[in-house]
Short mmCIF file of C-alpha atoms in Angstrom, two decimals:
data_model
loop_
_atom_site.label_atom_id
_atom_site.label_comp_id
_atom_site.label_asym_id
_atom_site.label_seq_id
_atom_site.Cartn_x
_atom_site.Cartn_y
_atom_site.Cartn_z
CA MET V 1 0.00 0.00 0.00
CA LYS V 2 1.22 3.48 -0.81
CA SER V 3 2.15 5.60 2.15
CA GLY V 4 1.21 9.21 2.74
CA LEU V 5 -2.25 8.83 1.29
CA LYS V 6 -4.55 11.71 2.09
CA ARG V 7 -8.24 11.02 2.53
CA SER V 8 -10.28 12.92 -0.02
CA ASN V 9 -13.06 15.17 1.26
CA ALA V 10 -14.92 14.62 -2.01
CA PRO V 11 -17.67 12.44 -0.42
CA ILE V 12 -19.27 15.57 1.09
CA PHE V 13 -19.57 17.30 -2.27
CA TRP V 14 -20.21 14.10 -4.16
CA SER V 15 -23.13 13.13 -1.90
CA LEU V 16 -24.72 16.57 -2.27
CA PHE V 17 -24.12 16.32 -6.01
CA GLY V 18 -25.64 12.85 -6.16
CA ALA V 19 -28.66 13.82 -4.07
CA GLY V 20 -29.20 16.96 -6.16
CA GLY V 21 -28.80 15.06 -9.40
CA MET V 22 -31.32 12.46 -8.37
CA LEU V 23 -33.76 15.11 -7.16
CA SER V 24 -33.44 17.28 -10.24
CA ALA V 25 -33.96 14.30 -12.51
CA LEU V 26 -37.08 13.29 -10.58
CA PHE V 27 -38.62 16.69 -9.81
CA GLY V 28 -36.94 19.14 -12.21
CA PRO V 29 -39.14 18.52 -15.28
CA ALA V 30 -42.31 18.34 -13.18
CA LEU V 31 -41.45 21.64 -11.46
CA VAL V 32 -40.80 23.32 -14.81
CA PHE V 33 -44.13 22.02 -16.05
CA ILE V 34 -46.10 23.12 -12.98
CA THR V 35 -44.50 26.50 -12.34
CA GLY V 36 -43.70 27.43 -15.93
CA ILE V 37 -46.53 25.99 -18.01
CA ALA V 38 -49.46 24.49 -16.13
CA VAL V 39 -50.13 27.28 -13.62
CA PRO V 40 -49.37 30.39 -15.76
CA PHE V 41 -51.43 29.08 -18.68
CA GLY V 42 -54.18 27.63 -16.47
CA PHE V 43 -53.49 24.27 -18.07
CA LEU V 44 -54.63 21.19 -16.13
CA LEU V 45 -54.14 23.00 -12.81
CA PRO V 46 -56.40 25.71 -11.34
CA ALA V 47 -55.05 29.22 -11.85
CA ASP V 48 -54.81 29.88 -8.12
CA ALA V 49 -52.84 26.68 -7.43
CA MET V 50 -49.77 28.79 -6.73
CA SER V 51 -51.48 31.86 -5.29
CA TYR V 52 -49.65 33.77 -2.54
CA PRO V 53 -51.72 32.47 0.39
CA LYS V 54 -51.36 28.88 -0.78
CA MET V 55 -47.62 29.18 -1.31
CA LEU V 56 -47.17 30.94 2.03
CA ALA V 57 -49.06 28.15 3.75
CA PHE V 58 -46.89 25.62 1.93
CA ALA V 59 -43.72 27.39 3.03
CA GLN V 60 -44.94 27.58 6.61
CA ASN V 61 -45.50 23.87 6.81
CA LEU V 62 -42.51 21.91 8.06
CA ILE V 63 -42.63 19.39 5.20
CA GLY V 64 -43.17 22.22 2.71
CA LYS V 65 -40.10 24.00 4.08
CA GLY V 66 -38.09 20.83 3.75
CA PHE V 67 -39.18 20.37 0.15
CA ILE V 68 -38.40 23.97 -0.84
CA LEU V 69 -35.00 23.83 0.86
CA ALA V 70 -34.11 20.51 -0.77
CA VAL V 71 -35.17 21.67 -4.19
CA ILE V 72 -33.24 24.95 -4.00
CA ALA V 73 -30.13 23.85 -2.09
CA LEU V 74 -29.54 20.39 -3.57
CA PHE V 75 -30.16 21.62 -7.14
CA LEU V 76 -27.51 24.28 -6.54
CA TRP V 77 -24.97 21.87 -5.01
CA PHE V 78 -25.55 19.62 -7.98
CA ALA V 79 -24.99 22.48 -10.42
CA ALA V 80 -21.93 23.76 -8.54
CA HIS V 81 -20.24 20.37 -8.64
CA ARG V 82 -21.11 19.82 -12.30
CA ILE V 83 -19.80 23.26 -13.33
CA TYR V 84 -16.62 22.87 -11.28
CA HIS V 85 -15.84 19.49 -12.84
CA SER V 86 -16.78 20.60 -16.34
CA LEU V 87 -14.33 23.50 -16.03
CA HIS V 88 -11.64 20.98 -15.07
CA GLU V 89 -12.58 18.77 -18.02
CA PHE V 90 -12.37 21.68 -20.43
CA GLY V 91 -8.84 22.33 -19.23
CA ILE V 92 -9.62 25.29 -16.98
CA HIS V 93 -7.90 24.34 -13.75
CA ALA V 94 -8.93 27.39 -11.80
CA GLY V 95 -8.27 25.52 -8.57
CA LEU V 96 -9.30 27.04 -5.28
CA ALA V 97 -10.89 30.13 -6.84
CA ALA V 98 -13.25 28.07 -9.01
CA LYS V 99 -13.99 25.81 -6.07
CA LEU V 100 -14.84 28.77 -3.85
CA ILE V 101 -17.07 30.39 -6.48
CA CYS V 102 -18.93 27.17 -7.38
CA TYR V 103 -19.41 25.60 -3.97
CA GLY V 104 -19.38 28.99 -2.21
CA SER V 105 -22.41 30.24 -4.13
CA ALA V 106 -24.27 26.99 -3.42
CA PHE V 107 -23.39 27.35 0.26
CA VAL V 108 -24.46 30.99 0.43
CA ALA V 109 -27.74 30.23 -1.35
CA THR V 110 -28.37 27.36 1.05
CA VAL V 111 -27.84 29.61 4.06
CA ILE V 112 -30.11 32.31 2.59
CA SER V 113 -32.81 29.71 1.89
CA VAL V 114 -32.65 28.41 5.44
CA VAL V 115 -32.83 31.91 6.91
CA VAL V 116 -35.75 32.97 4.68
CA LEU V 117 -37.66 29.74 5.24
CA LEU V 118 -37.25 30.00 9.00
CA GLY V 119 -38.16 33.69 8.85
CA LEU V 120 -41.51 32.86 7.29
CA GLY V 121 -42.57 31.26 10.54
CA PHE V 122 -44.53 28.10 11.09
CA MET T 1 0.11 -12.74 -51.11
CA THR T 2 -2.21 -12.66 -54.07
CA GLU T 3 -2.34 -10.13 -56.89
CA ASN T 4 -5.62 -8.61 -55.75
CA LEU T 5 -4.03 -6.82 -52.79
CA LYS T 6 -5.33 -3.39 -51.94
CA ILE T 7 -3.08 -0.60 -50.71
CA ILE T 8 -3.91 1.32 -47.54
CA GLU T 9 -2.04 4.33 -46.21
CA ILE T 10 -1.01 3.95 -42.59
CA GLU T 11 0.10 7.06 -40.76
CA VAL T 12 2.28 6.11 -37.81
CA LEU T 13 3.35 8.29 -34.89
CA ARG T 14 7.13 8.01 -34.73
CA TYR T 15 9.34 9.11 -31.88
CA ASN T 16 12.95 8.29 -31.28
CA PRO T 17 14.03 9.71 -27.92
CA GLU T 18 17.67 9.80 -29.05
CA SER T 19 17.14 12.05 -32.06
CA ASP T 20 13.65 13.56 -32.03
CA GLN T 21 12.53 16.68 -30.19
CA GLU T 22 8.92 15.57 -30.40
CA PRO T 23 6.82 12.85 -32.02
CA HIS T 24 5.91 13.20 -35.69
CA LEU T 25 3.76 11.29 -38.18
CA GLU T 26 5.09 9.22 -41.07
CA VAL T 27 2.96 7.69 -43.81
CA TYR T 28 3.48 4.22 -45.29
CA SER T 29 1.58 2.57 -48.16
CA VAL T 30 0.85 -0.96 -47.07
CA PRO T 31 -0.58 -3.71 -49.29
CA PHE T 32 -3.15 -5.69 -47.35
CA SER T 33 -5.63 -8.51 -47.62
CA ASP T 34 -9.02 -8.58 -45.93
CA ASP T 35 -7.84 -10.76 -43.08
CA MET T 36 -5.03 -8.41 -42.02
CA SER T 37 -5.20 -6.60 -38.70
CA VAL T 38 -3.73 -3.19 -37.95
CA LEU T 39 -1.03 -5.03 -36.01
CA GLN T 40 -0.12 -6.97 -39.13
CA GLY T 41 -0.09 -3.65 -40.98
CA VAL T 42 2.55 -2.19 -38.67
CA GLN T 43 4.45 -5.48 -38.74
CA TYR T 44 4.50 -5.16 -42.53
CA ILE T 45 5.99 -1.67 -42.15
CA LYS T 46 8.66 -2.97 -39.77
CA ASP T 47 9.54 -5.90 -42.05
CA ASN T 48 9.55 -3.99 -45.33
CA PHE T 49 10.05 -0.26 -44.82
CA ASP T 50 11.66 0.57 -41.49
CA GLY T 51 13.04 -2.06 -39.12
CA SER T 52 13.39 0.52 -36.37
CA LEU T 53 9.61 0.91 -35.94
CA THR T 54 8.93 -0.12 -32.35
CA PHE T 55 5.71 -1.53 -30.91
CA ARG T 56 4.56 -4.14 -28.42
CA TRP T 57 2.69 -7.27 -29.35
CA SER T 58 2.57 -10.91 -28.44
CA CYS T 59 -0.46 -13.15 -28.82
CA ARG T 60 -2.28 -11.65 -31.87
CA MET T 61 -5.59 -12.85 -30.40
CA ALA T 62 -6.74 -10.18 -27.95
CA ILE T 63 -5.70 -11.99 -24.82
CA CYS T 64 -2.22 -10.70 -23.91
CA GLY T 65 -3.13 -7.01 -23.85
CA SER T 66 0.19 -5.82 -25.31
CA CYS T 67 -0.78 -4.22 -28.61
CA GLY T 68 -3.00 -1.33 -27.51
CA MET T 69 -2.71 1.72 -29.75
CA MET T 70 -4.71 4.80 -30.66
CA ILE T 71 -6.30 3.89 -33.99
CA ASN T 72 -7.83 6.98 -35.58
CA GLY T 73 -7.82 8.44 -32.09
CA ILE T 74 -9.66 5.55 -30.42
CA PRO T 75 -7.89 3.22 -27.98
CA LYS T 76 -8.01 -0.28 -29.46
CA LEU T 77 -6.12 -3.56 -29.50
CA SER T 78 -4.44 -3.46 -32.91
CA CYS T 79 -4.64 -7.25 -33.28
CA GLU T 80 -8.43 -7.29 -33.32
CA THR T 81 -8.85 -4.17 -35.45
CA PHE T 82 -8.92 -4.81 -39.18
CA LEU T 83 -7.46 -2.71 -41.97
CA ARG T 84 -10.43 -3.53 -44.21
CA ASP T 85 -12.73 -1.55 -41.91
CA TYR T 86 -10.77 1.64 -42.63
CA TYR T 87 -10.01 1.18 -46.32
CA PRO T 88 -9.97 3.23 -48.55
CA ASP T 89 -9.33 5.98 -45.99
CA ARG T 90 -5.95 6.59 -44.46
CA ILE T 91 -5.57 5.11 -40.99
CA ARG T 92 -3.69 6.85 -38.17
CA VAL T 93 -1.88 4.76 -35.58
CA GLU T 94 -0.44 6.43 -32.48
CA ALA T 95 0.94 5.50 -29.09
CA MET T 96 -1.70 5.17 -26.36
CA ALA T 97 -2.87 8.54 -25.10
CA HIS T 98 -2.02 9.88 -21.62
CA PHE T 99 1.15 7.77 -21.23
CA PRO T 100 4.71 8.99 -21.76
CA ILE T 101 6.09 7.62 -25.04
CA GLU T 102 9.24 5.53 -24.79
CA LYS T 103 9.72 4.97 -28.51
CA ASP T 104 7.29 5.10 -31.43
CA LEU T 105 4.21 3.13 -30.29
CA VAL T 106 5.69 1.89 -27.03
CA VAL T 107 4.59 3.75 -23.91
CA ASP T 108 6.04 3.78 -20.43
CA LEU T 109 3.76 1.65 -18.24
CA SER T 110 5.79 1.88 -15.02
CA GLY T 111 3.21 4.23 -13.43
CA PHE T 112 0.47 1.71 -14.17
CA ILE T 113 2.52 -1.17 -12.76
CA GLU T 114 3.04 0.78 -9.54
CA LYS T 115 -0.70 1.37 -9.27
CA LEU T 116 -1.35 -2.29 -9.91
CA GLU T 117 0.96 -3.18 -7.03
CA SER T 118 -0.57 -0.57 -4.75
CA ILE T 119 -4.05 -2.13 -4.85
CA GLN T 120 -2.70 -5.42 -3.44
CA PRO T 121 -4.03 -7.55 -6.30
CA TYR T 122 -4.11 -10.86 -4.44
CA ILE T 123 -6.38 -12.56 -1.96
CA ILE T 124 -5.63 -11.53 1.60
CA PRO T 125 -7.53 -14.04 3.77
CA LYS T 126 -9.75 -12.79 6.58
CA GLU T 127 -7.94 -15.07 9.00
CA PRO T 128 -5.07 -17.52 8.72
CA ARG T 129 -6.21 -20.86 7.36
CA SER T 130 -4.46 -24.19 7.59
CA LEU T 131 -4.33 -26.88 4.92
CA ASP T 132 -6.46 -29.35 6.86
CA GLN T 133 -9.33 -26.85 6.85
CA GLY T 134 -9.62 -27.71 3.18
CA GLU T 135 -10.50 -25.55 0.23
CA TYR T 136 -12.70 -22.48 0.29
CA ILE T 137 -16.28 -23.16 -0.73
CA GLN T 138 -17.78 -20.49 -2.93
CA SER T 139 -21.39 -20.36 -4.10
CA PRO T 140 -22.26 -19.48 -7.72
CA LYS T 141 -23.60 -16.18 -6.41
CA GLN T 142 -20.33 -15.38 -4.63
CA PHE T 143 -18.45 -16.36 -7.77
CA ASN T 144 -20.62 -14.13 -9.96
CA ASP T 145 -19.94 -11.17 -7.69
CA TYR T 146 -16.37 -10.86 -8.90
CA ILE T 147 -15.84 -13.02 -12.01
CA GLN T 148 -16.50 -10.20 -14.47
CA PHE T 149 -13.70 -8.12 -12.97
CA THR T 150 -11.17 -10.94 -13.35
CA SER T 151 -11.24 -10.62 -17.14
CA CYS T 152 -8.90 -7.62 -17.20
CA ILE T 153 -5.81 -8.19 -19.36
CA ASN T 154 -4.03 -5.00 -18.26
CA CYS T 155 -4.05 -3.59 -21.78
CA THR T 156 -4.52 -0.07 -20.31
CA LEU T 157 -6.88 0.99 -23.11
CA CYS T 158 -9.14 2.32 -20.33
CA TYR T 159 -6.33 4.63 -19.18
CA ALA T 160 -5.88 5.91 -22.72
CA ALA T 161 -9.65 6.53 -22.77
CA CYS T 162 -9.97 8.18 -19.35
CA PRO T 163 -9.95 11.98 -19.55
CA GLN T 164 -9.43 12.24 -15.80
CA PHE T 165 -6.30 10.08 -15.89
CA GLY T 166 -5.14 12.36 -18.71
CA LEU T 167 -5.59 15.37 -16.45
CA ASN T 168 -4.22 13.76 -13.30
CA PRO T 169 -1.73 10.92 -13.80
CA ASP T 170 -1.83 10.18 -10.06
CA PHE T 171 -5.41 8.89 -10.37
CA ILE T 172 -5.31 5.13 -9.70
CA GLY T 173 -7.49 4.79 -12.78
CA PRO T 174 -10.16 2.44 -14.14
CA GLY T 175 -8.16 -0.76 -14.71
CA ALA T 176 -6.50 -0.92 -11.31
CA ILE T 177 -9.74 0.00 -9.51
CA ALA T 178 -11.62 -2.73 -11.40
CA LEU T 179 -9.02 -5.23 -10.21
CA LEU T 180 -9.16 -3.83 -6.69
CA HIS T 181 -12.91 -4.34 -6.79
CA ARG T 182 -12.38 -7.90 -8.01
CA TYR T 183 -10.46 -8.78 -4.83
CA ASN T 184 -12.79 -6.81 -2.55
CA MET T 185 -15.77 -8.72 -3.94
CA ASP T 186 -14.14 -12.13 -3.51
CA SER T 187 -15.64 -13.98 -0.54
CA ARG T 188 -12.19 -15.40 0.28
CA ASP T 189 -10.69 -11.93 0.68
CA GLY T 190 -10.74 -9.83 3.81
CA ALA T 191 -8.75 -6.73 2.88
CA ALA T 192 -11.44 -4.39 1.60
CA ALA T 193 -10.94 -2.10 4.60
CA GLU T 194 -7.22 -2.00 3.94
CA ARG T 195 -7.76 -1.12 0.29
CA MET T 196 -10.29 1.54 1.27
CA GLU T 197 -7.45 3.85 2.28
CA LEU T 198 -6.44 4.02 -1.36
CA VAL T 199 -9.99 4.09 -2.76
CA ALA T 200 -10.94 7.03 -0.55
CA SER T 201 -7.68 8.93 -1.00
CA GLU T 202 -7.12 11.93 -3.23
CA GLU T 203 -5.70 9.57 -5.85
CA GLY T 204 -8.81 7.41 -5.53
CA VAL T 205 -12.24 6.99 -7.06
CA PHE T 206 -13.40 10.58 -6.74
CA ASN T 207 -11.15 11.64 -9.62
CA CYS T 208 -13.71 9.92 -11.84
CA SER T 209 -16.44 12.10 -13.30
CA ALA T 210 -18.44 9.14 -14.65
CA VAL T 211 -17.59 9.64 -18.32
CA GLY T 212 -17.82 5.87 -18.91
CA TYR T 213 -15.50 5.79 -21.93
CA CYS T 214 -13.24 3.30 -20.10
CA SER T 215 -15.98 0.66 -20.20
CA GLU T 216 -16.74 1.45 -23.83
CA VAL T 217 -13.18 0.75 -25.01
CA CYS T 218 -12.58 -2.27 -22.75
CA PRO T 219 -11.95 -5.27 -25.04
CA LYS T 220 -12.90 -7.72 -22.27
CA HIS T 221 -16.15 -6.10 -21.08
CA VAL T 222 -14.81 -5.70 -17.57
CA ASP T 223 -16.85 -2.49 -17.09
CA PRO T 224 -14.31 -0.63 -14.98
CA ALA T 225 -16.63 2.42 -14.81
CA ASN T 226 -19.07 0.31 -12.83
CA ALA T 227 -16.33 -0.80 -10.44
CA VAL T 228 -15.22 2.80 -9.91
CA ASN T 229 -18.73 4.04 -9.26
CA ILE T 230 -19.61 1.25 -6.84
CA ASN T 231 -16.48 2.21 -4.95
CA LYS T 232 -17.51 5.87 -4.88
CA THR T 233 -20.57 4.77 -2.93
CA ASN T 234 -18.40 2.54 -0.72
CA ALA T 235 -15.95 5.37 -0.08
CA ALA T 236 -18.75 7.82 0.71
CA LYS T 237 -20.24 5.33 3.17
CA ASP T 238 -16.81 4.85 4.71
CA TYR T 239 -16.35 8.63 4.95
CA PHE T 240 -19.59 9.24 6.83
CA LEU T 241 -19.87 6.00 8.80
CA ARG T 242 -16.24 5.59 9.85
CA PHE T 243 -16.89 7.25 13.18
CA LEU T 244 -19.72 4.83 13.93
CA SER T 245 -17.96 1.60 13.04
CA PRO T 246 -16.38 -0.21 15.98
CA LYS T 247 -13.10 -0.82 14.17
CA GLY T 248 -13.06 2.72 12.84
CA GLY T 249 -11.63 3.44 9.43
CA ALA T 250 -10.84 6.93 10.71
CA LYS T 251 -7.28 8.14 10.57
#
């Protein structure tokens, strides 16, 4: 066995990436359909399906909060990881700076989401 | 040789470390018959045009894994790739990508050999076993768990295919990880935890970005990409659960 091996911290980012990838594959298209097509065009769903009171109630429910947080944060961690690795694959080895921008923005957005969701009350 | 031989142009990457600054291409017109492989094409060049052309080969039947080359940019065993499939176009034959070239089509595999050694590619029993305990009994299911990964012939085509190995030569890479997985999955072996140190390291599985080209070019259908990705899950489990396990993989 080689000596001086350093354990990679990739599992943290890889798990968030994997969870986000799975979630976006499962819910992404449905969310685009509901929020972008069905509700605005009154197609299949009632026009007030996403009205302010309904959405506020959704965001004040614990499960609703969890769903919104997962959809925002995990999608972003997924995107951050994908972009960071694509840069590397295209030969742009921006190193720490790229890492900070990619994962940093996902982290900041996660924190903002948590703060806003908690701020909405229960 | 019959009179109805066709002529194909073979462009070969040449590099002589003693005289050349960098590799260059040379074109040879090679008469061929429909049953001739690319390997036979370069052998024809060596026998008839330039005896200094250097390449590795041995079995001519896709089992020794020596004759890997980039053929029109795709990693292939030259013995099972046929000139007729490229005719009438010119065919380009180069040394395997991502490896340092020693001479012409011969690459330096010492890095790969080191990696092969580092994964401990042998059965390390869970506990010492004496002869009078008899042989190990393995069920068909246990056998099926690892048999696919034993087919590797160390041709390193998967390394020539792997963009991440190209970017980071320290990456243990698809072939060695597939073999590592082969021993981990063997019911007679007990060293998966030991090998985990390498799997989870910065040289380990997380260099892979799941391109999957390694499995596509593998002439033995080992599916190294699958082995790498199973071990990503294993390494992630080990990362998060190491503090809970009684033995503790934590270091």
